[in-house]
C-alpha positions as a Python dict, from the first residue, in 0.01 Angstrom:
ca = {
    (1, 'M'): (0, 0, 0),
    (2, 'K'): (252, 183, 216),
    (3, 'E'): (118, 476, 413),
    (4, 'E'): (362, 725, 260),
    (5, 'Y'): (241, 632, -92),
    (6, 'E'): (-120, 669, 19),
    (7, 'A'): (-51, 1016, 160),
    (8, 'W'): (143, 1111, -153),
    (9, 'L'): (-146, 1007, -378),
    (10, 'Q'): (-401, 1189, -165),
    (11, 'E'): (-195, 1505, -217),
    (12, 'K'): (-94, 1467, -583),
    (13, 'V'): (-407, 1332, -757),
    (14, 'P'): (-610, 1649, -680),
    (15, 'L'): (-319, 1856, -814),
    (16, 'H'): (-325, 1651, -1134),
    (17, 'E'): (-699, 1713, -1164),
    (18, 'R'): (-619, 2084, -1173),
    (19, 'L'): (-314, 2044, -1396),
    (20, 'T'): (-474, 1844, -1679),
    (21, 'P'): (-714, 2114, -1811),
    (22, 'I'): (-435, 2372, -1785),
    (23, 'L'): (-213, 2149, -2001),
    (24, 'V'): (-489, 2104, -2259),
    (25, 'T'): (-545, 2479, -2286),
    (26, 'T'): (-172, 2555, -2296),
    (27, 'I'): (-94, 2295, -2563),
    (28, 'Q'): (-393, 2399, -2775),
    (29, 'G'): (-276, 2759, -2759),
    (30, 'M'): (81, 2674, -2861),
    (31, 'I'): (-33, 2462, -3157),
    (32, 'K'): (-270, 2734, -3277),
    (33, 'Q'): (4, 2995, -3235),
    (34, 'A'): (227, 2782, -3460),
    (35, 'D'): (-55, 2771, -3718),
    (36, 'I'): (-69, 2390, -3721),
    (37, 'D'): (-402, 2228, -3807),
    (38, 'F'): (-517, 1962, -3562),
    (39, 'L'): (-828, 1759, -3494),
    (40, 'S'): (-833, 1770, -3115),
    (41, 'V'): (-641, 1814, -2792),
    (42, 'T'): (-799, 1623, -2505),
    (43, 'G'): (-696, 1540, -2152),
    (44, 'R'): (-781, 1294, -1878),
    (45, 'T'): (-680, 1249, -1515),
    (46, 'K'): (-665, 901, -1364),
    (47, 'S'): (-888, 861, -1061),
    (48, 'L'): (-738, 771, -725),
    (49, 'K'): (-891, 424, -760),
    (50, 'D'): (-735, 372, -1106),
    (51, 'V'): (-395, 492, -988),
    (52, 'K'): (-399, 249, -695),
    (53, 'E'): (-505, -34, -926),
    (54, 'K'): (-215, 42, -1161),
    (55, 'I'): (36, 45, -876),
    (56, 'E'): (-84, -301, -768),
    (57, 'R'): (-104, -441, -1122),
    (58, 'K'): (240, -314, -1223),
    (59, 'Q'): (384, -392, -879),
    (60, 'Y'): (548, -52, -859),
    (61, 'R'): (806, -30, -583),
    (62, 'N'): (849, 347, -613),
    (63, 'P'): (525, 502, -744),
    (64, 'Q'): (654, 858, -701),
    (65, 'K'): (905, 792, -980),
    (66, 'Q'): (729, 521, -1178),
    (67, 'L'): (386, 685, -1212),
    (68, 'T'): (413, 925, -1505),
    (69, 'D'): (62, 929, -1653),
    (70, 'I'): (-178, 1045, -1382),
    (71, 'S'): (-231, 1343, -1613),
    (72, 'G'): (-251, 1259, -1982),
    (73, 'V'): (-299, 1474, -2289),
    (74, 'R'): (-367, 1342, -2638),
    (75, 'V'): (-307, 1549, -2952),
    (76, 'I'): (-462, 1419, -3275),
    (77, 'T'): (-333, 1574, -3597),
    (78, 'F'): (-442, 1521, -3955),
    (79, 'F'): (-103, 1432, -4107),
    (80, 'E'): (223, 1264, -4006),
    (81, 'S'): (432, 1576, -4069),
    (82, 'Q'): (213, 1762, -3818),
    (83, 'V'): (303, 1502, -3555),
    (84, 'D'): (668, 1607, -3596),
    (85, 'E'): (574, 1975, -3579),
    (86, 'V'): (376, 1927, -3258),
    (87, 'A'): (656, 1713, -3112),
    (88, 'K'): (898, 2002, -3167),
    (89, 'I'): (663, 2234, -2978),
    (90, 'I'): (644, 1989, -2687),
    (91, 'D'): (1024, 1954, -2683),
    (92, 'D'): (1066, 2330, -2664),
    (93, 'A'): (786, 2398, -2415),
    (94, 'F'): (839, 2133, -2148),
    (95, 'S'): (1113, 1933, -1983),
    (96, 'V'): (1103, 1594, -2156),
    (97, 'D'): (1200, 1276, -1971),
    (98, 'A'): (1389, 1110, -2256),
    (99, 'D'): (1427, 778, -2073),
    (100, 'N'): (1051, 731, -2045),
    (101, 'S'): (946, 892, -2375),
    (102, 'L'): (922, 695, -2697),
    (103, 'D'): (814, 689, -3059),
    (104, 'K'): (617, 367, -3106),
    (105, 'S'): (653, 380, -3484),
    (106, 'T'): (1030, 327, -3445),
    (107, 'M'): (970, 33, -3212),
    (108, 'L'): (787, -174, -3474),
    (109, 'G'): (1002, -434, -3642),
    (110, 'T'): (1042, -447, -4020),
    (111, 'D'): (774, -716, -4029),
    (112, 'R'): (537, -540, -3788),
    (113, 'I'): (262, -293, -3861),
    (114, 'G'): (26, -147, -3606),
    (115, 'Y'): (-17, 92, -3320),
    (116, 'R'): (201, 396, -3379),
    (117, 'S'): (220, 724, -3193),
    (118, 'V'): (467, 950, -3014),
    (119, 'H'): (458, 939, -2634),
    (120, 'Y'): (625, 1203, -2420),
    (121, 'V'): (670, 1200, -2045),
    (122, 'C'): (728, 1556, -1928),
    (123, 'D'): (723, 1798, -1643),
    (124, 'L'): (669, 2172, -1669),
    (125, 'G'): (1040, 2253, -1661),
    (126, 'K'): (1222, 2495, -1433),
    (127, 'S'): (1135, 2820, -1609),
    (128, 'R'): (763, 2750, -1646),
    (129, 'A'): (736, 2606, -1293),
    (130, 'K'): (865, 2936, -1154),
    (131, 'L'): (557, 3119, -1283),
    (132, 'I'): (306, 3174, -1006),
    (133, 'E'): (18, 3002, -1190),
    (134, 'Y'): (228, 2686, -1245),
    (135, 'K'): (414, 2675, -913),
    (136, 'P'): (178, 2425, -741),
    (137, 'F'): (247, 2174, -1022),
    (138, 'S'): (626, 2187, -1011),
    (139, 'G'): (778, 1842, -1051),
    (140, 'L'): (454, 1668, -1153),
    (141, 'K'): (502, 1424, -1440),
    (142, 'F'): (247, 1399, -1719),
    (143, 'E'): (214, 1210, -2048),
    (144, 'I'): (150, 1359, -2391),
    (145, 'Q'): (51, 1136, -2685),
    (146, 'I'): (68, 1269, -3040),
    (147, 'R'): (-83, 1073, -3328),
    (148, 'T'): (-263, 1118, -3659),
    (149, 'V'): (-633, 1058, -3715),
    (150, 'L'): (-562, 723, -3883),
    (151, 'Q'): (-315, 619, -3614),
    (152, 'H'): (-580, 705, -3357),
    (153, 'A'): (-841, 496, -3539),
    (154, 'W'): (-606, 197, -3542),
    (155, 'A'): (-516, 241, -3175),
    (156, 'E'): (-883, 255, -3076),
    (157, 'L'): (-964, -57, -3278),
    (158, 'S'): (-666, -254, -3151),
    (159, 'H'): (-745, -169, -2790),
    (160, 'D'): (-1118, -242, -2814),
    (161, 'R'): (-1174, -584, -2660),
    (162, 'N'): (-1477, -641, -2880),
    (163, 'Y'): (-1257, -657, -3191),
    (164, 'K'): (-958, -847, -3042),
    (165, 'F'): (-720, -698, -3302),
    (166, 'S'): (-435, -710, -3051),
    (167, 'S'): (-493, -1077, -2964),
    (168, 'V'): (-286, -1372, -3084),
    (169, 'L'): (-479, -1467, -3397),
    (170, 'P'): (-477, -1764, -3639),
    (171, 'P'): (-211, -1711, -3911),
    (172, 'Q'): (-455, -1650, -4198),
    (173, 'I'): (-644, -1385, -3997),
    (174, 'Q'): (-317, -1228, -3877),
    (175, 'R'): (-199, -1198, -4239),
    (176, 'Q'): (-521, -1019, -4331),
    (177, 'L'): (-489, -791, -4030),
    (178, 'N'): (-131, -701, -4123),
    (179, 'L'): (-240, -632, -4482),
    (180, 'Y'): (-515, -389, -4381),
    (181, 'A'): (-302, -225, -4114),
    (182, 'G'): (-32, -177, -4376),
    (183, 'M'): (-282, -15, -4610),
    (184, 'L'): (-379, 221, -4328),
    (185, 'E'): (-14, 314, -4274),
    (186, 'L'): (36, 372, -4647),
    (187, 'A'): (-276, 588, -4655),
    (188, 'D'): (-139, 792, -4364),
    (189, 'K'): (184, 856, -4552),
    (190, 'G'): (-3, 915, -4878),
    (191, 'F'): (-232, 1179, -4729),
    (192, 'D'): (71, 1353, -4583),
    (193, 'E'): (239, 1357, -4925),
    (194, 'L'): (-79, 1490, -5087),
    (195, 'A'): (-107, 1768, -4829),
    (196, 'K'): (253, 1869, -4900),
    (197, 'A'): (187, 1862, -5275),
    (198, 'I'): (-116, 2088, -5233),
    (199, 'D'): (87, 2328, -5018),
    (200, 'G'): (358, 2329, -5283),
    (201, 'Y'): (108, 2403, -5557),
    (202, 'Q'): (-42, 2687, -5352),
    (203, 'K'): (304, 2839, -5303),
    (204, 'Q'): (371, 2807, -5675),
    (205, 'L'): (44, 2987, -5749),
    (206, 'D'): (142, 3267, -5513),
    (207, 'L'): (459, 3323, -5717),
    (208, 'E'): (297, 3312, -6061),
    (209, 'S'): (220, 3639, -6238),
    (210, 'G'): (114, 3775, -6576),
    (211, 'E'): (49, 3532, -6861),
    (212, 'S'): (188, 3240, -6662),
    (213, 'F'): (-72, 3295, -6390),
    (214, 'Y'): (-367, 3330, -6627),
    (215, 'N'): (-269, 3012, -6813),
    (216, 'Q'): (-330, 2810, -6494),
    (217, 'E'): (-619, 2564, -6521),
    (218, 'I'): (-916, 2639, -6298),
    (219, 'N'): (-951, 2447, -5973),
    (220, 'S'): (-1052, 2544, -5622),
    (221, 'L'): (-704, 2674, -5536),
    (222, 'S'): (-639, 2872, -5854),
    (223, 'V'): (-988, 3025, -5856),
    (224, 'S'): (-950, 3130, -5491),
    (225, 'E'): (-614, 3290, -5571),
    (226, 'F'): (-766, 3470, -5871),
    (227, 'L'): (-1045, 3614, -5656),
    (228, 'E'): (-811, 3712, -5372),
    (229, 'R'): (-598, 3912, -5616),
    (230, 'G'): (-903, 4095, -5747),
    (231, 'L'): (-1090, 4175, -5426),
    (232, 'S'): (-978, 4538, -5426),
    (233, 'K'): (-1177, 4600, -5746),
    (234, 'F'): (-1504, 4547, -5561),
    (235, 'S'): (-1667, 4789, -5318),
    (236, 'F'): (-1850, 4530, -5108),
    (237, 'E'): (-1760, 4248, -4870),
    (238, 'I'): (-1670, 3915, -5029),
    (239, 'S'): (-1618, 3617, -4799),
    (240, 'S'): (-1450, 3288, -4884),
    (241, 'T'): (-1658, 2979, -4960),
    (242, 'P'): (-1620, 2631, -4800),
    (243, 'S'): (-1414, 2407, -5029),
    (244, 'D'): (-1698, 2165, -5108),
    (245, 'K'): (-1924, 2445, -5233),
    (246, 'L'): (-1641, 2611, -5424),
    (247, 'T'): (-1567, 2277, -5593),
    (248, 'L'): (-1929, 2269, -5708),
    (249, 'V'): (-1900, 2616, -5863),
    (250, 'V'): (-1569, 2527, -6030),
    (251, 'S'): (-1755, 2239, -6196),
    (252, 'E'): (-2017, 2490, -6312),
    (253, 'L'): (-1742, 2708, -6460),
    (254, 'K'): (-1602, 2413, -6655),
    (255, 'R'): (-1942, 2320, -6793),
    (256, 'Y'): (-1987, 2687, -6883),
    (257, 'G'): (-1670, 2661, -7091),
    (258, 'V'): (-1410, 2825, -6865),
    (259, 'Q'): (-1101, 2605, -6850),
    (260, 'N'): (-830, 2841, -6727),
    (261, 'L'): (-788, 3169, -6542),
    (262, 'K'): (-765, 3356, -6871),
    (263, 'G'): (-1123, 3252, -6942),
    (264, 'L'): (-1227, 3351, -6591),
    (265, 'K'): (-1064, 3691, -6636),
    (266, 'K'): (-1288, 3753, -6938),
    (267, 'L'): (-1595, 3708, -6719),
    (268, 'F'): (-1461, 3960, -6469),
    (269, 'N'): (-1447, 4245, -6719),
    (270, 'K'): (-1505, 4615, -6643),
    (271, 'E'): (-1873, 4598, -6740),
    (272, 'F'): (-1944, 4324, -6484),
    (273, 'I'): (-1732, 4483, -6209),
    (274, 'D'): (-1899, 4824, -6252),
    (275, 'A'): (-2247, 4669, -6262),
    (276, 'R'): (-2185, 4461, -5949),
    (277, 'N'): (-2038, 4758, -5760),
    (278, 'S'): (-2339, 4973, -5854),
    (279, 'L'): (-2562, 4756, -5632),
    (280, 'G'): (-2404, 4923, -5329),
    (281, 'G'): (-2147, 4849, -5063),
    (282, 'N'): (-2390, 4662, -4837),
    (283, 'K'): (-2458, 4392, -5098),
    (284, 'K'): (-2202, 4144, -4969),
    (285, 'T'): (-2152, 3800, -5123),
    (286, 'T'): (-1928, 3493, -5124),
    (287, 'Y'): (-1670, 3362, -5372),
    (288, 'A'): (-1930, 3116, -5501),
    (289, 'G'): (-2196, 3386, -5532),
    (290, 'L'): (-1963, 3622, -5717),
    (291, 'L'): (-1857, 3352, -5964),
    (292, 'R'): (-2220, 3267, -6039),
    (293, 'D'): (-2301, 3638, -6076),
    (294, 'A'): (-2022, 3667, -6335),
    (295, 'M'): (-2141, 3367, -6537),
    (296, 'L'): (-2504, 3484, -6533),
    (297, 'F'): (-2407, 3840, -6625),
    (298, 'A'): (-2197, 3720, -6920),
    (299, 'D'): (-2474, 3494, -7055),
    (300, 'Y'): (-2754, 3378, -6825),
    (301, 'E'): (-2908, 3151, -7092),
    (302, 'K'): (-2576, 2972, -7137),
    (303, 'Y'): (-2549, 2930, -6759),
    (304, 'F'): (-2894, 2773, -6731),
    (305, 'N'): (-2838, 2550, -7035),
    (306, 'R'): (-2491, 2424, -6940),
    (307, 'S'): (-2404, 2487, -6577),
    (308, 'W'): (-2710, 2511, -6362),
    (309, 'G'): (-2867, 2164, -6393),
    (310, 'E'): (-2645, 1972, -6151),
    (311, 'S'): (-2632, 2257, -5899),
    (312, 'A'): (-3003, 2340, -5904),
    (313, 'W'): (-3002, 2618, -5645),
    (314, 'S'): (-3366, 2704, -5586),
    (315, 'W'): (-3380, 3073, -5495),
    (316, 'C'): (-3204, 3408, -5529),
    (317, 'D'): (-3264, 3758, -5399),
    (318, 'S'): (-3395, 4039, -5617),
    (319, 'D'): (-3050, 4202, -5627),
    (320, 'L'): (-2940, 3939, -5879),
    (321, 'I'): (-3230, 4033, -6108),
    (322, 'T'): (-3134, 4401, -6064),
    (323, 'L'): (-2775, 4317, -6159),
    (324, 'L'): (-2876, 4128, -6473),
    (325, 'S'): (-3126, 4397, -6575),
    (326, 'K'): (-2832, 4633, -6623),
    (327, 'K'): (-2750, 4427, -6932),
    (328, 'Y'): (-3071, 4239, -7019),
    (329, 'D'): (-3445, 4308, -7019),
    (330, 'K'): (-3560, 4273, -6657),
    (331, 'E'): (-3889, 4095, -6730),
    (332, 'T'): (-3721, 3847, -6965),
    (333, 'V'): (-3458, 3767, -6701),
    (334, 'H'): (-3720, 3729, -6429),
    (335, 'N'): (-3922, 3491, -6646),
    (336, 'A'): (-3612, 3283, -6718),
    (337, 'F'): (-3557, 3235, -6345),
    (338, 'I'): (-3921, 3139, -6292),
    (339, 'E'): (-3906, 2890, -6582),
    (340, 'N'): (-3609, 2721, -6418),
    (341, 'G'): (-3793, 2691, -6088),
    (342, 'I'): (-3593, 2960, -5908),
    (343, 'M'): (-3784, 3166, -5655),
    (344, 'V'): (-3690, 3537, -5649),
    (345, 'V'): (-3697, 3672, -5293),
    (346, 'E'): (-3748, 4045, -5247),
}
C-alpha cells in the first residue's frame, strides 16, 4: 500500500469513528422530528484492518475517492412507504453522491426477487460542514442504507454463509427460494397497504360526527376515538392502553353485547360518569380500566356471565367495589367478586 494512502487512512479512520455516532444521533433525531415510526438506526465504522483488506480485495487505485463506506448507518423501517419518507429526509439533509447511490429494488430484473434496499453515499454538505461541530468531518463520505424489517431479514439470511441463499443453487431449490422470497416481497407490500388503510380509517373516524360516528362498529380504533372525545367529562387522569390489551377489552365489550359506539355511549351515561368522578381526582385509570368499570357499573352480573371468563383478571382495588356500591349493595358486589376468584386489594 502506498505511503500516502497509509497516512490518509491513519488520519481519516479515527475521524470516521467520531463521525458515525454523530450521524446515528442526527438521523434518529430527524426521523423522530418527522414523526416517522422506525425500528432502529444503527451505525458501524470499519476498522483500519478491514479498510486495508477492502482496498486490497477490490484493488482500489484511488482509495480516497473509491472508499465511501468507512462510516455506515442503517435505518430499518416497518413499511415500504417509510423507506421513501426517510429517503426524502436524507436527500434534504445531506449532499448525496448520485453516481454511487442506488436503489437495489430497481436493479432486480423482472424475473429476480431478493435483496432490496436503498443505499446512499453522502457527505455532510457545504452548509452543515460549516457548523463548528461538523467542521472536522467536512468532505468525509459515508453510506446510509434504508430498508424495511422484512427486507432486512432477507438481507441477513442471504448474506449468512450458513444458509447459502445467495449461492448458485440447483434449479428446483432455486425455484423454491424465489417463491418464498416473492412471498416475502408481497408481504412487505401488503403490510404497507394495510398500514395505509388503517391510517385512512383513522382519518375517516376523526371526521365523523353525530349519528354517523355513533353508528361505527366497535374496534380498537373506534373505541379509542370515542374515549378521546369524552375525556373532558372525567375529573381524573386516563391513560391510553397498549393495543393488545385494548383488543382484549373490545372482545369483552362484544361478548357483553356492545356492537357499535351507540351501545358504548349508553354505558357512559351521566349516572356512571358522576359515580366514577365521585371517587376523586387521584383515582387515575386506563382506557381498558374505564371500559371495564362502565360494563361492571351497568350490570356486573352480566359482565361476569358473558365477558369476564376469557379475560380472567384476578384482582382489583377496593375503589372498584366503592364505585359499584353507589348502585348496588356493597356486600353483594364484594361476594360476587370473591365467588369469581377476584381478590379485592385495599
